[in-house]
Short mmCIF file of C-alpha atoms in Angstrom, two decimals:
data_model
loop_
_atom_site.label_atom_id
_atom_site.label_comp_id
_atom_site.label_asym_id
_atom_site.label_seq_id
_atom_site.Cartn_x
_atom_site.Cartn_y
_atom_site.Cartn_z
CA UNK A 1 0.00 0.00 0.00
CA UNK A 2 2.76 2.15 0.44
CA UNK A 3 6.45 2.73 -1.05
CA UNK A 4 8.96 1.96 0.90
CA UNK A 5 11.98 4.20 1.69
CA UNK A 6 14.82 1.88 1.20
CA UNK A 7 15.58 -1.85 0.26
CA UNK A 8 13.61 -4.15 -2.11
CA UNK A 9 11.21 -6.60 -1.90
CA UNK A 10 11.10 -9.20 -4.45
CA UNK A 11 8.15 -12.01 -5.53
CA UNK A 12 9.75 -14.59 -7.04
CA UNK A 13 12.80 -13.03 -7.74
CA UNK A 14 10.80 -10.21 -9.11
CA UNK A 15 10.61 -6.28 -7.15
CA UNK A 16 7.22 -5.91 -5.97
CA UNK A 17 6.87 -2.39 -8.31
CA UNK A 18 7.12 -4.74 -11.14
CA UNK A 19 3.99 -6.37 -11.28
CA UNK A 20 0.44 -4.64 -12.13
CA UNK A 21 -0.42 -3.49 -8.79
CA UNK A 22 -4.40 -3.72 -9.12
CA UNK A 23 -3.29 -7.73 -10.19
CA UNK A 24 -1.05 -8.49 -7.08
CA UNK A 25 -3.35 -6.85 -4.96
CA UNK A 26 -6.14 -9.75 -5.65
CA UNK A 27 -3.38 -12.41 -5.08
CA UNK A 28 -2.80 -10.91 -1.32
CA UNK A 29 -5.41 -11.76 1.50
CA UNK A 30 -4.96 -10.09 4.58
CA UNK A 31 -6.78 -11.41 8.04
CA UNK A 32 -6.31 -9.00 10.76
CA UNK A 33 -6.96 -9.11 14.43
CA UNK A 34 -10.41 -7.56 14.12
CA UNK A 35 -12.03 -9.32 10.81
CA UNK A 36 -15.24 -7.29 8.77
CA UNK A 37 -18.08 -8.89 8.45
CA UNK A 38 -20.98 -7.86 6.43
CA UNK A 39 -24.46 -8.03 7.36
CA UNK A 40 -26.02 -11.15 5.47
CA UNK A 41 -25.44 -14.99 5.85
CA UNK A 42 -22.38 -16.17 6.09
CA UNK A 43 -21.90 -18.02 2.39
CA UNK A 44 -22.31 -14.43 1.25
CA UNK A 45 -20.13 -13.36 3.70
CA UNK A 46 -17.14 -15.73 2.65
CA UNK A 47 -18.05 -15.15 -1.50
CA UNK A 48 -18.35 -11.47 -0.96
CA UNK A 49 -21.41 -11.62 -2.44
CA UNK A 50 -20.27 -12.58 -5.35
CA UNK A 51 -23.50 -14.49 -6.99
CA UNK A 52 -21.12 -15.92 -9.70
CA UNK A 53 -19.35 -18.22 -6.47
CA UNK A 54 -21.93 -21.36 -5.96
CA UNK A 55 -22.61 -21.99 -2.61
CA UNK A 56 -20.58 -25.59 -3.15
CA UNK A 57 -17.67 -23.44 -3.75
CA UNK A 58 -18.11 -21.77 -0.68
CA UNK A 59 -18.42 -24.98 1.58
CA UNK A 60 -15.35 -26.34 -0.05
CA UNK A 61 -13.13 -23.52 0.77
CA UNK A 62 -14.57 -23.80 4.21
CA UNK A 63 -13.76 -27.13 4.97
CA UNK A 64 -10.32 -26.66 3.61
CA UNK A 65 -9.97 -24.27 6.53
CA UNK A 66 -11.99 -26.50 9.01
CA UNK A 67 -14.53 -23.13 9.08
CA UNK A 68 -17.35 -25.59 8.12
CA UNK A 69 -16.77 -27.34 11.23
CA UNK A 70 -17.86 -24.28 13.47
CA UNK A 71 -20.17 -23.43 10.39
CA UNK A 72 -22.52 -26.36 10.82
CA UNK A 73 -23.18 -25.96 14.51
CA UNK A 74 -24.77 -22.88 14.06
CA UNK A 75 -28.77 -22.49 13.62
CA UNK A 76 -29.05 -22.30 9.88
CA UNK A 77 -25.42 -23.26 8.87
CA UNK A 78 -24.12 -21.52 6.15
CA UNK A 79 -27.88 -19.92 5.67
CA UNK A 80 -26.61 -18.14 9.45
CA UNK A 81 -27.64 -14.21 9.42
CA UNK A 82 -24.53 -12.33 10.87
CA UNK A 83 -25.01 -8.88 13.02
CA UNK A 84 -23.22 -6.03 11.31
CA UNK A 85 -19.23 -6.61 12.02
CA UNK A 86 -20.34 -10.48 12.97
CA UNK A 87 -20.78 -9.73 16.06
CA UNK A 88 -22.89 -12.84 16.52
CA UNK A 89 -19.46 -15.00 15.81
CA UNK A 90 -16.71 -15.36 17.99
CA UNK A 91 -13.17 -13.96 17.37
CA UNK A 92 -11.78 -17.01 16.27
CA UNK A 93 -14.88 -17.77 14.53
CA UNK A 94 -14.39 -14.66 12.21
CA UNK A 95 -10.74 -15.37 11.64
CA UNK A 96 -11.94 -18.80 9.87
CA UNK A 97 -14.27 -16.98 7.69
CA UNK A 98 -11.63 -14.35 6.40
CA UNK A 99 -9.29 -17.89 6.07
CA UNK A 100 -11.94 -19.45 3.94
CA UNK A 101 -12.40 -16.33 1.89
CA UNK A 102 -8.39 -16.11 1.44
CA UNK A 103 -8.81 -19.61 0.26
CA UNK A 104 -11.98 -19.23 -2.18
CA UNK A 105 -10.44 -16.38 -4.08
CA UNK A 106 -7.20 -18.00 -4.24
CA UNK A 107 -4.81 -15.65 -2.65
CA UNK A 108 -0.73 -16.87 -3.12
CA UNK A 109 -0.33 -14.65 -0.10
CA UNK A 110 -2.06 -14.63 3.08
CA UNK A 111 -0.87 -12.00 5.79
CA UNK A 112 -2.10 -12.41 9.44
CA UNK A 113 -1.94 -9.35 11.60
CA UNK A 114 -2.43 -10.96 15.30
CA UNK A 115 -4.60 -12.82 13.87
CA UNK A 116 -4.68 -15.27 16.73
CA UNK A 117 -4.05 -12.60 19.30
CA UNK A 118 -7.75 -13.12 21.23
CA UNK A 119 -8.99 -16.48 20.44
CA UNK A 120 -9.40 -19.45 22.19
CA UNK A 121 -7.10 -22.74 22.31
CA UNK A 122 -9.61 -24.82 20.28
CA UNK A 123 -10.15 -22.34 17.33
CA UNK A 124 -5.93 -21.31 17.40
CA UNK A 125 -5.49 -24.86 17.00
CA UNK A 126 -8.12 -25.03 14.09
CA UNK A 127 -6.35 -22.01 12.52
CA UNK A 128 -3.21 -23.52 12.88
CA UNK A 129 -3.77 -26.75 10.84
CA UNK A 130 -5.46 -24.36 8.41
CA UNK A 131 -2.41 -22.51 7.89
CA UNK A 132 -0.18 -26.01 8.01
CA UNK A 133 -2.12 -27.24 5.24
CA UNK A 134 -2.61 -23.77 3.14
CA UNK A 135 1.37 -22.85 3.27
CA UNK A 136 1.80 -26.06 1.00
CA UNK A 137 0.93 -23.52 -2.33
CA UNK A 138 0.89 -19.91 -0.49
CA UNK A 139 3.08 -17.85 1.26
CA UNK A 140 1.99 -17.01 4.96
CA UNK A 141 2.44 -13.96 6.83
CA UNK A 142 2.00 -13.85 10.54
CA UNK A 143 2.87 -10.94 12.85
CA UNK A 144 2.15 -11.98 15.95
CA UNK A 145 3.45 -11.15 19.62
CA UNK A 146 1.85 -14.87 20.30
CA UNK A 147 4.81 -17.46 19.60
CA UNK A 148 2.61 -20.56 19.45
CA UNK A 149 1.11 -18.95 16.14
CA UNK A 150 4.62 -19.03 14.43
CA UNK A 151 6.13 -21.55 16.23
CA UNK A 152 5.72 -23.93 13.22
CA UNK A 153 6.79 -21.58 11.07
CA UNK A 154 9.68 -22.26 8.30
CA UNK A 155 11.32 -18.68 8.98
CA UNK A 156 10.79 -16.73 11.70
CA UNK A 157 11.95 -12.82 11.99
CA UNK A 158 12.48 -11.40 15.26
CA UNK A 159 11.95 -7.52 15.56
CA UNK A 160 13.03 -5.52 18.21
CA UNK A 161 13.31 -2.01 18.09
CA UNK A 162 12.21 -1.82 14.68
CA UNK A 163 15.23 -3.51 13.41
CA UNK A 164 15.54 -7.37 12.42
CA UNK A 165 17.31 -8.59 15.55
CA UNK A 166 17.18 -12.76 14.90
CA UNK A 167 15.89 -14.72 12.40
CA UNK A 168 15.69 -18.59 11.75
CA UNK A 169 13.14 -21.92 12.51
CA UNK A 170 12.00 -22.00 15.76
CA UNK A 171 14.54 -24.32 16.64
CA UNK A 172 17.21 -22.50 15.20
CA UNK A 173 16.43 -19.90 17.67
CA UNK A 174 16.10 -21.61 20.07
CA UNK A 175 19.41 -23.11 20.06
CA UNK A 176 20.76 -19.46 19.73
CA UNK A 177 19.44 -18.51 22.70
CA UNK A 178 18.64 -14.42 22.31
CA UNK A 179 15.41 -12.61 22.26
CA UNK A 180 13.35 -15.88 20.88
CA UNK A 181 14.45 -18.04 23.52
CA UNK A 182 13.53 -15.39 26.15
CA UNK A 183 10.13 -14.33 24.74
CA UNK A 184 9.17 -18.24 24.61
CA UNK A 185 10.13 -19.24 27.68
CA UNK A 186 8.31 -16.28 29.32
CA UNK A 187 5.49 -16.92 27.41
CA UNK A 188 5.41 -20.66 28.20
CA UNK A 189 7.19 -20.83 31.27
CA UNK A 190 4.16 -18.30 32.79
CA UNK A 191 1.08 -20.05 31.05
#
């Protein structure tokens, strides 16, 4: 969204200024900490209303997330009428539904903003296999102050300060023993 001020950032070998913006835009999903919802059921909800999108579609990206799990418990499935901003869903609850919409419109990029800052163990851990199972053909994103959310991670960059201070598998840091090591055993060590 915005140029940066020094350095480049490449897509497959590729600086991001290259490509048609409007294009790579539709190829990046982002699922923050506080996820929109629209008023209206939730298949519209995932499709964006997009009538073109069958509502088969729609349940298929949703079980690829394990959304339709928590889907199908509620009154009228995916038929459900959300409150304005879902309100009606919990936190964790919304997160699936911006994961299945990632999914249906086939973003290669999926950013998570503390995405699994305020949710509860059993939906984390249904996010979690989500995003096991979706970083097999996309690139995942999570910035999170919550280690168990990139714990499984391939590469994980440690900020502090606003400068990259570590970076490396979880084990990897681990093993180095610096910030990483300190923030996770404070954060498990405590819980």
């Amino acid at each position: 969204l915005y140029k940066f001020q020094k350095g480049d950032i490449l897509l497959d070998g590729k600086p991001l200024f290259d490509y048609d913006v409007a294009n790579l835009r539709r190829r990046i999903a982002v699922v923050p900490q506080d996820v929109f919802l629209f008023s209206g059921n939730i298949t519209n909800n995932i499709r964006l209303f997009n009538e073109s999108i069958t509502k088969d579609q729609v349940e298929q990206a949703a079980k690829k997330v394990y959304a339709d799990e928590v889907i199908k418990k509620l009154p009228q499935a995916y038929d459900s009428e959300l409150l304005e901003r879902g309100s009606t869903l919990s936190s964790g609850e919304r997160q699936l539904i911006a994961l299945a919409r990632a999914d249906l419109f086939d973003a290669k990029i999926i950013i998570l903003d503390e995405a699994t800052a305020n949710i509860d163990v059993e939906t984390e851990y249904l996010i979690q296999k989500a995003l096991n199972d979706l970083s097999a053909d996309k690139t995942i994103i999570s910035i999170a102050h919550r280690l168990s959310t990139v714990k499984s991670s391939k590469r994980i960059i440690v900020v502090h300060k606003g400068k990259v201070a570590e970076e490396g598998s979880h084990d990897e840091l681990m093993v180095k023993k610096g910030i990483y090591f300190d923030l996770y055993r404070l954060q498990f060590e405590n819980s």
